[in-house]
Structure formats: structure tokens, C-alpha cells
Short mmCIF file of C-alpha atoms and ligand atoms in Angstrom, two decimals:
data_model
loop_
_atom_site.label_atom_id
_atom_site.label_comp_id
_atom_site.label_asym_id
_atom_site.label_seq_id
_atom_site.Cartn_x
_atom_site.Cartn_y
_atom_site.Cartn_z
CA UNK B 8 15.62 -17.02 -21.13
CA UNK B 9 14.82 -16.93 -25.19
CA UNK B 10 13.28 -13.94 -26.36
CA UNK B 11 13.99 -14.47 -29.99
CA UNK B 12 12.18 -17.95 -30.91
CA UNK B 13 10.96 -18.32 -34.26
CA UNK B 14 7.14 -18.98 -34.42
CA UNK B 15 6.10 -22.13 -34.65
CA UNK B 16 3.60 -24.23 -34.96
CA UNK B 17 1.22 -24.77 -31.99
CA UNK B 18 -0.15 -28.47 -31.30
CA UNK B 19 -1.78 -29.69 -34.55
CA UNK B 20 -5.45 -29.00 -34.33
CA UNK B 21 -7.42 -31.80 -32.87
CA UNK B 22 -11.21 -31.30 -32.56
CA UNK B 23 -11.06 -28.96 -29.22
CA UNK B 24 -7.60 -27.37 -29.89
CA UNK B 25 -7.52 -23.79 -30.72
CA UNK B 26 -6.70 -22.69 -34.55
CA UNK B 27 -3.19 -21.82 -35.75
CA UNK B 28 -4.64 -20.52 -38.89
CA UNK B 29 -3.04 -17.07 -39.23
CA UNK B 30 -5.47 -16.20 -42.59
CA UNK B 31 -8.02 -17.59 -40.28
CA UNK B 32 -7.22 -15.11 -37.17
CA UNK B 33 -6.70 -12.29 -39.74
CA UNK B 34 -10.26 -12.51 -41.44
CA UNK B 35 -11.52 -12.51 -37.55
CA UNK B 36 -9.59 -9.69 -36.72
CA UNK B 37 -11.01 -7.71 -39.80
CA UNK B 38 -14.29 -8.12 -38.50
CA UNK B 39 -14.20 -7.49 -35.31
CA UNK B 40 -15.88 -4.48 -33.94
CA UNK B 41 -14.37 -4.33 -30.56
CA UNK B 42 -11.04 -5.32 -29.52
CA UNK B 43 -8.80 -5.53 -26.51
CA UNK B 44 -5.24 -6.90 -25.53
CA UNK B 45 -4.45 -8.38 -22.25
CA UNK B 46 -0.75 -7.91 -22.34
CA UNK B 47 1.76 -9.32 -19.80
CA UNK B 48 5.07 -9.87 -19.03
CA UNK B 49 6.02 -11.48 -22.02
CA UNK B 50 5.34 -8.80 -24.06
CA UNK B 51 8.31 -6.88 -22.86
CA UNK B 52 10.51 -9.80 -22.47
CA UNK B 53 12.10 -9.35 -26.56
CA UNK B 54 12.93 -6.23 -24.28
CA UNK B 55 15.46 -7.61 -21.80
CA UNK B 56 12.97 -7.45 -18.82
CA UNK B 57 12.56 -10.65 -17.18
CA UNK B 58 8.79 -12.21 -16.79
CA UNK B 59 7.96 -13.31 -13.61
CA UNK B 60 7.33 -17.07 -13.52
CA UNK B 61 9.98 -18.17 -16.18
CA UNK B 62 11.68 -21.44 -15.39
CA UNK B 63 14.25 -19.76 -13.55
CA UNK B 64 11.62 -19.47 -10.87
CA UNK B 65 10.31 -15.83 -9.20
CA UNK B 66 13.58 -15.20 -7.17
CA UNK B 67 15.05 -12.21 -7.56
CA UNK B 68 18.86 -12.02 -5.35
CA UNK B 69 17.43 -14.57 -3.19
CA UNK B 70 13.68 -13.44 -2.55
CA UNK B 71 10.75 -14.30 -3.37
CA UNK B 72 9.53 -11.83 -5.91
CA UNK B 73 6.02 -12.12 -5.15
CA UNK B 74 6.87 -11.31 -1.29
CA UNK B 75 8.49 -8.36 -2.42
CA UNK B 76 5.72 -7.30 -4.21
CA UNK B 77 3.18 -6.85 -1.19
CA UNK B 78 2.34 -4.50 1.40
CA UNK B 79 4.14 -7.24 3.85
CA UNK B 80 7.35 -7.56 1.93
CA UNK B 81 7.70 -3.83 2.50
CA UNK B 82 6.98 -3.71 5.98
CA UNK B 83 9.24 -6.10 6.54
CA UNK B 84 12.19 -4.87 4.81
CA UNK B 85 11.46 -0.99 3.23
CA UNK B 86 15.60 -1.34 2.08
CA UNK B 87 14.41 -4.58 0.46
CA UNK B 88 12.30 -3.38 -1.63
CA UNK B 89 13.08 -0.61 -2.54
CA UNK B 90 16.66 -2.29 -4.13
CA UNK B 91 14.02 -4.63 -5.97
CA UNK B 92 12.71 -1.46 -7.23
CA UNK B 93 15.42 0.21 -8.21
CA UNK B 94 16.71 -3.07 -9.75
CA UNK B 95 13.70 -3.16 -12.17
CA UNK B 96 13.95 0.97 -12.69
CA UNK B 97 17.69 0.51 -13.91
CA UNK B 98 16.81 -2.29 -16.37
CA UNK B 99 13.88 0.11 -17.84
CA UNK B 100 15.81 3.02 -18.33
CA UNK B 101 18.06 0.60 -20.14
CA UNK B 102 15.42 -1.07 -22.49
CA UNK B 103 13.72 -0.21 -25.81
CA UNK B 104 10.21 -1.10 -26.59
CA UNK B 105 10.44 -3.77 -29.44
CA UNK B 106 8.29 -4.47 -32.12
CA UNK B 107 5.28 -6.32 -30.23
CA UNK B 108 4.99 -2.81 -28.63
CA UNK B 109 5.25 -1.17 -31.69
CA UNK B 110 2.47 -3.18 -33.73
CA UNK B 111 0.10 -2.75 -30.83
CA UNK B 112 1.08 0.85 -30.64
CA UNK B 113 -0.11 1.34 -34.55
CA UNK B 114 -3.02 -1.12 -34.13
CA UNK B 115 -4.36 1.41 -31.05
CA UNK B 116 -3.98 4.80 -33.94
CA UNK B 117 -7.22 4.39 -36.21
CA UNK B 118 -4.53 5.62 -39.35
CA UNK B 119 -3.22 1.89 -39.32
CA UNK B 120 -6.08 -0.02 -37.49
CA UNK B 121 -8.97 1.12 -40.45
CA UNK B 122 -7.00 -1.01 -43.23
CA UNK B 123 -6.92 -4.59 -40.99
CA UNK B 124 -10.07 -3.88 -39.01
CA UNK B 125 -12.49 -1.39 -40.47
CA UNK B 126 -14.85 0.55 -37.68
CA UNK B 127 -13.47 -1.00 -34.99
CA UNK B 128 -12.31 -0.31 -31.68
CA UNK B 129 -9.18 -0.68 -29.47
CA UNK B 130 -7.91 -0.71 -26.32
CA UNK B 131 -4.63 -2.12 -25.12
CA UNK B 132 -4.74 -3.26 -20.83
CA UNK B 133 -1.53 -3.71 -19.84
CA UNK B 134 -0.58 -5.80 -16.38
CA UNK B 135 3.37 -4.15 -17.16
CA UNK B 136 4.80 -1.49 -15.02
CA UNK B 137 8.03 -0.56 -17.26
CA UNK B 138 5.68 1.77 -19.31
CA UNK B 139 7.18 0.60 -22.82
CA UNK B 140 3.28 0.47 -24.21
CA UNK B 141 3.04 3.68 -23.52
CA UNK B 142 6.56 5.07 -25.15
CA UNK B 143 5.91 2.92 -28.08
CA UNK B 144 2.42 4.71 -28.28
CA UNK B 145 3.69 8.25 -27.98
CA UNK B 146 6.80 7.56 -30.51
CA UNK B 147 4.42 6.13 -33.53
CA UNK B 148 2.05 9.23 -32.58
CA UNK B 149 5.01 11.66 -33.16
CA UNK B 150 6.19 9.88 -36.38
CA UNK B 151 2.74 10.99 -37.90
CA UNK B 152 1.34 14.20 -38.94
CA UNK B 153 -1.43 15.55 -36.26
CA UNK B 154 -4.35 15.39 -38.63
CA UNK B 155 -3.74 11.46 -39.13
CA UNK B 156 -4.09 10.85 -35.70
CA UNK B 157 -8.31 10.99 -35.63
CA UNK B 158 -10.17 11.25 -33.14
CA UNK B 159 -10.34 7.54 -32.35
CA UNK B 160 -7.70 7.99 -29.31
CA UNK B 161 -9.62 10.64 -27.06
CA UNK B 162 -12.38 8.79 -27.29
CA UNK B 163 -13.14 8.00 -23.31
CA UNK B 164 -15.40 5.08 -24.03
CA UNK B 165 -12.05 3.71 -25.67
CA UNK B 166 -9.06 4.44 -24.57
CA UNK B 167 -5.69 3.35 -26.28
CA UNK B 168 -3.98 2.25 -23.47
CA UNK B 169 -5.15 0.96 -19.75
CA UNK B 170 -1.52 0.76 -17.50
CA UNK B 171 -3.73 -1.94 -14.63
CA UNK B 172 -1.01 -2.47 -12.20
CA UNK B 173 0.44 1.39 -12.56
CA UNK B 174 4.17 1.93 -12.98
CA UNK B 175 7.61 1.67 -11.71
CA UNK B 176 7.71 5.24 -11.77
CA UNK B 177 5.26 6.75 -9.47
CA UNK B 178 6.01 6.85 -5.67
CA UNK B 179 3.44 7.00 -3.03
CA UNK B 180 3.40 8.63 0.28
CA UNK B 181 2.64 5.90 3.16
CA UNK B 182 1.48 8.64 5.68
CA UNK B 183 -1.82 7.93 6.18
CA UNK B 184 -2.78 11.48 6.48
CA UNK B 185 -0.49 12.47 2.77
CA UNK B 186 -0.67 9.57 0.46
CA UNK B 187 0.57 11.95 -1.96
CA UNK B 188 1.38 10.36 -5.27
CA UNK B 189 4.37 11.48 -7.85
CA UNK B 190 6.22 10.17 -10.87
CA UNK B 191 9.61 9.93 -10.92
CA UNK B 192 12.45 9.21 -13.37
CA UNK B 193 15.23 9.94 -11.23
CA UNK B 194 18.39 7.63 -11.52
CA UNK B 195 18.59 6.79 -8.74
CA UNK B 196 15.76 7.87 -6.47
CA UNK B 197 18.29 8.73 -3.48
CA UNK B 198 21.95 8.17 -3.39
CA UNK B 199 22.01 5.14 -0.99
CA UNK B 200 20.40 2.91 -3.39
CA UNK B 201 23.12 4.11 -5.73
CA UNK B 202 24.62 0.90 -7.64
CA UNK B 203 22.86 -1.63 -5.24
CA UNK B 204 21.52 -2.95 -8.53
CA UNK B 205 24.91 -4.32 -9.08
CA UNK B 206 24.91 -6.64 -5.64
CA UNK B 207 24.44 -10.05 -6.60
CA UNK B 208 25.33 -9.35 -10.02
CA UNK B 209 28.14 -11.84 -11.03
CA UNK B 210 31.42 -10.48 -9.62
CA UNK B 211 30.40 -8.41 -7.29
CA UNK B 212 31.27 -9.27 -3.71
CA UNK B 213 29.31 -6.14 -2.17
CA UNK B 214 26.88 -7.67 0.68
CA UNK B 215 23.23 -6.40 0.57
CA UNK B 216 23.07 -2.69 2.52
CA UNK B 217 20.24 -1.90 5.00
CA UNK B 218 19.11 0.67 4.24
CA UNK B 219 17.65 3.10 6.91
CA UNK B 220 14.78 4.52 6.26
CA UNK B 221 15.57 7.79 6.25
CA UNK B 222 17.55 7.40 3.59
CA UNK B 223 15.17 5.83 1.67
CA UNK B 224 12.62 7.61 -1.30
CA UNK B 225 10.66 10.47 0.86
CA UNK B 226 7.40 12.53 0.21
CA UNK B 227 8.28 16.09 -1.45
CA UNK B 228 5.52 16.86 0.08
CA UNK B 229 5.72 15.37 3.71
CA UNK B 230 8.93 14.07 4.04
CA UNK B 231 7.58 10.70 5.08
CA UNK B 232 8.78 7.19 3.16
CA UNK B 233 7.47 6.38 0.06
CA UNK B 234 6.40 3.55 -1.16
CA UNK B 235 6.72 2.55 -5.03
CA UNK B 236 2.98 3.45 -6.17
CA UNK B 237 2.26 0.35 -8.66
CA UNK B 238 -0.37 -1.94 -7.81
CA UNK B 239 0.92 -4.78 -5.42
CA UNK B 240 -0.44 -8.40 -4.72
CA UNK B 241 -3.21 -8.25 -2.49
CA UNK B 242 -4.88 -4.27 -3.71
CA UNK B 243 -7.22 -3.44 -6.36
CA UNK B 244 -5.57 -2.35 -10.01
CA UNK B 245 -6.46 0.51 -11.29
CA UNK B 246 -9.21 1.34 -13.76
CA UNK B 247 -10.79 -2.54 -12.97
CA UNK B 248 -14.52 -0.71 -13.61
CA UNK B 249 -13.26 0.26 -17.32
CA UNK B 250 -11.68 -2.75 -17.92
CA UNK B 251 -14.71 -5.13 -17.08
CA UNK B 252 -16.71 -2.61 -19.47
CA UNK B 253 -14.53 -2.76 -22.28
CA UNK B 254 -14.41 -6.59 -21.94
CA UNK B 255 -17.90 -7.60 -21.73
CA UNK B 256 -18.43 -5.11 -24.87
CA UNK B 257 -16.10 -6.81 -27.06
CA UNK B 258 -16.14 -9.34 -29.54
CA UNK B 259 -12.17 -10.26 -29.66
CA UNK B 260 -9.36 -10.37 -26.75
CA UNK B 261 -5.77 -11.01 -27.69
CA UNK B 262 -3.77 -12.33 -24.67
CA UNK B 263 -0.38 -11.48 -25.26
CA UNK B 264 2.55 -12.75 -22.92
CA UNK B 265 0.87 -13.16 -19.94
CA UNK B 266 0.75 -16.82 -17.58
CA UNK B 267 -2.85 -16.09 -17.10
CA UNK B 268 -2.80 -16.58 -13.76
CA UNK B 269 -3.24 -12.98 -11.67
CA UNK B 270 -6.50 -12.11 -11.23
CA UNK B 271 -8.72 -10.20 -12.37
CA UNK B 272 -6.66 -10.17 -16.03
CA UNK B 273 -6.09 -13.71 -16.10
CA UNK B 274 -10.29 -14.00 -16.10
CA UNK B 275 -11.08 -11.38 -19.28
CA UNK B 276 -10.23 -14.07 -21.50
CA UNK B 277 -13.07 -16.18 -20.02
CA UNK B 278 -15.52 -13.04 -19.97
CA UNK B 279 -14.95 -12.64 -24.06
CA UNK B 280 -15.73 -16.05 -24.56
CA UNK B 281 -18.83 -16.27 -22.31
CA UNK B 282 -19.91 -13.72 -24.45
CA UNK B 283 -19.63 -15.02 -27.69
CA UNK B 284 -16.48 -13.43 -28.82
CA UNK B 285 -13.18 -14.99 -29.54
CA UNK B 286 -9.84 -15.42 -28.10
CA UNK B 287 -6.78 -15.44 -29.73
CA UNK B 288 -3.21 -16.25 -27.22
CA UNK B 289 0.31 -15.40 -28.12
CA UNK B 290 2.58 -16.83 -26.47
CA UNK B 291 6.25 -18.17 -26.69
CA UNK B 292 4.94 -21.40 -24.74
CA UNK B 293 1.79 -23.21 -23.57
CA UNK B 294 -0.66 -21.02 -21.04
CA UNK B 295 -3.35 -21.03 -18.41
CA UNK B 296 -6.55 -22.22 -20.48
CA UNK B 297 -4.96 -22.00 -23.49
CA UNK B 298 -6.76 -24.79 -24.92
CA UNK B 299 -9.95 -22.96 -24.38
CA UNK B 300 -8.66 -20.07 -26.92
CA UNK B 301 -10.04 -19.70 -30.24
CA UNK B 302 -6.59 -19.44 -31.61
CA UNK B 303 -3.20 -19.99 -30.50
CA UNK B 304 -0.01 -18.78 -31.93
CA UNK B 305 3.35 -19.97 -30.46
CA UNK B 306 6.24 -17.51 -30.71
CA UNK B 307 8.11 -14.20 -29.67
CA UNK B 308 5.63 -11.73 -29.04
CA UNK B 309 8.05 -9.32 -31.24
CA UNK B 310 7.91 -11.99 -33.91
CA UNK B 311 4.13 -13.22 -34.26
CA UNK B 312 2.68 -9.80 -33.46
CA UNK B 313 3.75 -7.57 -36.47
CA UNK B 314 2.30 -10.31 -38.55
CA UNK B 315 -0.87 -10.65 -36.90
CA UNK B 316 -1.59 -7.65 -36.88
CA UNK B 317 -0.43 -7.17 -40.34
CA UNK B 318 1.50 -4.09 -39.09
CA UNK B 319 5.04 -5.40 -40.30
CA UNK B 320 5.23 -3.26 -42.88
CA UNK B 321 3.67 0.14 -42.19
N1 APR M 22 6.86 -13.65 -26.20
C1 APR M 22 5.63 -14.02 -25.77
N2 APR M 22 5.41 -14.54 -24.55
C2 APR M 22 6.46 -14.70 -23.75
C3 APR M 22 7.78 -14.35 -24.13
C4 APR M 22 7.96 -13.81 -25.42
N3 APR M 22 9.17 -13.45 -25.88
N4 APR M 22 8.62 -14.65 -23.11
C5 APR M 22 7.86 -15.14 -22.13
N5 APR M 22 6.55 -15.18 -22.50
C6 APR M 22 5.38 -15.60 -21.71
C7 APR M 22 5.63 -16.74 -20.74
O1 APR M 22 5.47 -17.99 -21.38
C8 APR M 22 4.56 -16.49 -19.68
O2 APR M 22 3.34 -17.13 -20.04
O3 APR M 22 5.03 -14.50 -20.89
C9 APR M 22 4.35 -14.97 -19.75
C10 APR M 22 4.87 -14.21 -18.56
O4 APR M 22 4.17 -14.61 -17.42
P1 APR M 22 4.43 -13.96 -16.01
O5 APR M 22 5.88 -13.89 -15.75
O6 APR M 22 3.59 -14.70 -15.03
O7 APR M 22 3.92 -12.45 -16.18
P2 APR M 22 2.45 -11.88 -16.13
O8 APR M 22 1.45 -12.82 -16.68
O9 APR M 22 2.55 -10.53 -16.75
O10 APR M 22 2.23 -11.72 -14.59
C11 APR M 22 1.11 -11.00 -14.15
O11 APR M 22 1.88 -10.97 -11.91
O12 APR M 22 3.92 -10.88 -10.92
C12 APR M 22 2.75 -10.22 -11.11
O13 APR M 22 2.14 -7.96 -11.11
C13 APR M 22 2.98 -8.89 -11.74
O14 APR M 22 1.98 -7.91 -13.69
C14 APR M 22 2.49 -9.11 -13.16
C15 APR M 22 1.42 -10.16 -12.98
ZN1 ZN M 23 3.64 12.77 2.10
#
């Protein structure tokens, strides 16, 4: 998978094809009262986390990803899922957010945003579950003094940062009667799934474990099984109310890294637009209704976004 493509130059414009025009996107983004991202999974991918539908296809061992991420996947195979889990846990604790993170990070503190986009708003909605948003947003807030920070990020109307489909590291209780819900940043969770991130990798020759389930992740609270608590195919993400707000009020959406294709992110895009406000893709290939999009830049998120957001240097 490339991570580390230069940008370069979208399709040249033909009468309906979105702008590459960087000065272009820049003036719009300096006038632009209200503005969200719709982030995805290619905004971590300068990260070393895989993206979903890349064109090595959604398997992960040899299951369908997608399956594993739904209420049947788990019932069918708890073991299953939770080594998918603590797959995608390892890889996190291993990765770094990169500099896409950190340019949206600054463009959510008013300190930074005032200079490119004078009295606007900002809220970043990511669909990613690895957290990095939210580390890159807590490492630029410690790297400035208290008093710089404003008052622009506890504003509830407009929060920085909008986690849809949860994380990787809260658990859920699947008694009925519990449901109790915890974050956890244990490595591992228990000790059976203990290196079964390795299985599969080249070289190893262990065979896939089933797990029991008592030996799976339980409920401090209960003792029953837990489940991993980020949104799967099939339930509602979180915070959907504030998210349809926040996009009907504003006048720009960036769509960063994302296919576009799980609802109900993939349809914010279209809501902007309805509405009379723009839409600007990055992307290190061709998208979902791309050539509906205002503008179009074609790169590493890592690479295109610090300059877009004119937060390379600061
Ligand atoms: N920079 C920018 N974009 C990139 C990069 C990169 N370095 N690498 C890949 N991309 C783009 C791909 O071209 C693709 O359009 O990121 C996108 C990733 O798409 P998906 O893998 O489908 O991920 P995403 O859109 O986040 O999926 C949405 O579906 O699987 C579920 O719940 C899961 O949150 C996920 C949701
Ligand atoms: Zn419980």
C-alpha cells in the first residue's frame, strides 16, 4: 500500500470537474464561516494502519473484514473477533499520528485557525477508531501555553473533535441487563489473545486458537463477555444528531481519506452541497462522487493537508 505519494495533479479541469486550484481552495477556506472534516481511513494510513477497501481487498487472515465487524461476525466466532481486535489494538499502540493529524489538530485550536480562516468554526468527525485525532489534538494543546488555547474548543455548539464509530479501546458488556461500557489500553486485554496477532503473519506456522469464551475480555463489573464497544455495521454511530447539525450549518466540508461509501458519512458531503456550501476531497486516489466536489486534491493526506491548511509551518 503507498502512503507516501507525492501530490499530484488531479484530472485537468474540464467544465464539470472539480478545481485543483490550491490558491483557489485557500481563499475559500479563508472565508468560510463554518467548517467540518469527514475523515476516514486514509487519514491514518501515512500511519501504518491499513484502510479498509484498498486493492488488497477487506480480508484480514482470511475473513471478511466487514463480517467481522458486525453483531453476526461475533456471534459466530467471539475468539474471531476478538483476535481481529486485538490485531488492530497492537498496530495502534505501535503507530504515531502523522502530520494530516497534526494540521487538523492545529486547524481545530482557534490560535492557528484565526490566521487562515478568521471567525470561523471547526469541527473534525472522524469515522477512525485508532484515536490518533484525538492524541494529535491533546499533544498540539500541551505544546501551547493555556491562555492560547481560547475558548473556541469548549464551545458545545462546536466541538473539536466528533470520534462517529467510537474506538478500539472501549469494551462493552453484552449482558443485556449490564451493558456496562469501559476503556481500555491494556496490552493485551487477557493473556489468551497474547501474540495471536502474530498468526498469519509471515513465518509463523501457529494455527488460529479458539478461544473459549471464558477466556475472552469480561465485564469488571459483571463478569460477562465483552464485546469491543465501537460502532459496528448495521448500529447507529454515535453523536449522528450533532453531526447532521453541524453539517447542514456549514458552508465548507473537507473529505479526507475516506471511500465515501458508509453511510451516514459518506452522505455529509452531499448535505454541504445541497446547501450551498462547498466541498473540497483529499484523497490519494479517485472517490465516491468525487466529481461532484468543488475541489479535488490528489495525494497523501500527510502531504496535501499541511499545505492546505497552510499549517506546514506553525
Ligand atoms: N491519503 C489519503 N487518502 C488515502 C490514503 C492516504 N495516504 N491512503 C488511502 N487513502 C484513501 C483510499 O483511496 C480510500 O478512498 O482512503 C480511503 C479509505 O477508504 P476505506 O478503507 O473504505 O475507509 P473509510 O472510508 O474510512 O471506511 C469507512 O467503513 O469499514 C468501515 O467502519 C469502518 O470507519 C470505517 C468505514
Ligand atoms: Zn457487565
Amino acid at each position: 500500500m503507498t502512503t507516501t505519494a507525492n501530490v499530484k495533479a488531479a484530472t485537468p479541469n474540464q467544465c464539470d470537474e472539480p478545481s485543483t486550484d490550491m490558491e483557489a481552495f485557500k481563499k475559500i477556506l479563508g472565508s468560510s464561516k463554518n467548517i467540518i472534516c469527514i475523515a476516514g481511513a486514509g487519514l491514518s494510513a501515512p500511519s501504518g494502519i491499513p484502510i479498509f477497501r484498498g486493492s488488497e481487498g477487506a480480508l484480514w487472515r482470511k475473513y471478511d473484514m466487514f463480517k467481522l465487524s458486525t453483531k453476526a461476525g461475533f456471534l459466530d466466532s467471539p475468539s474471531r473477533v476478538w483476535q481481529f481486535e486485538h490485531y488492530r489494538r497492537e498496530l495502534v499502540f505501535k503507530a504515531k499520528p502523522n502530520a494530516a493529524h497534526d494540521a487538523l489538530a492545529k486547524f481545530t485550536i482557534p490560535y492557528f485557525r484565526e490566521r487562515v480562516s478568521p471567525g470561523s468554526t471547526f469541527t473534525l468527525i472522524t469515522q477512525n477508531v485508532d484515536e490518533l485525532s484525538r492524541k494529535a489534538l491533546e499533544s498540539v494543546k500541551s505544546s501551547l501555553p493555556p491562555d492560547s488555547l481560547g475558548e473556541g474548543l469548549s464551545d458545545p455548539e462546536h466541538p473539536p473533535l466528533i470520534e462517529m464509530h467510537g474506538s478500539l479501546f472501549d469494551l462493552e458488556c453484552t449482558a443485556y441487563e449490564c451493558k456496562h461500557r469501559e476503556t481500555n489500553y491494556d496490552s493485551p486485554l487477557c493473556p489468551a489473545l497474547a501474540g495471536t496477532e502474530l498468526i498469519y503473519e509471515v513465518g509463523s506456522k501457529e494455527p488460529e486458537p479458539d478461544i473459549p469464551k471464558k477466556n475472552l475480555p469480561r465485564c469488571s463489573k459483571c463478569g460477562s463477555l465483552q464485546r469491543p464497544g465501537m460502532v459496528w455495521f448495521g448500529e447507529v454511530p454515535y453523536r449522528v444528531d450533532e453531526v447532521l447539525k453541524l453539517t447542514e450549518n456549514a458552508d465548507l466540508i473537507l473529505v479526507v481519506g475516506t471511500s465515501s461509501v458508509v453511510h451516514p458519512a459518506a452522505k455529509l458531503a452531499g448535505i454541504v452541497k445541497a446547501a450551498g456550501g462547498k466541498v473540497a476531497v483529499f484523497n490519494i486516489d479517485r472517490s465516491k462522487r468525487d466529481e461532484q466536489a468543488d475541489f479535488l486534491f490528489l495525494g497523501s493526506a500527510d502531504v496535501i493537508l499541511p499545505e492546505a491548511l497552510s499549517m506546514k509551518h506553525v
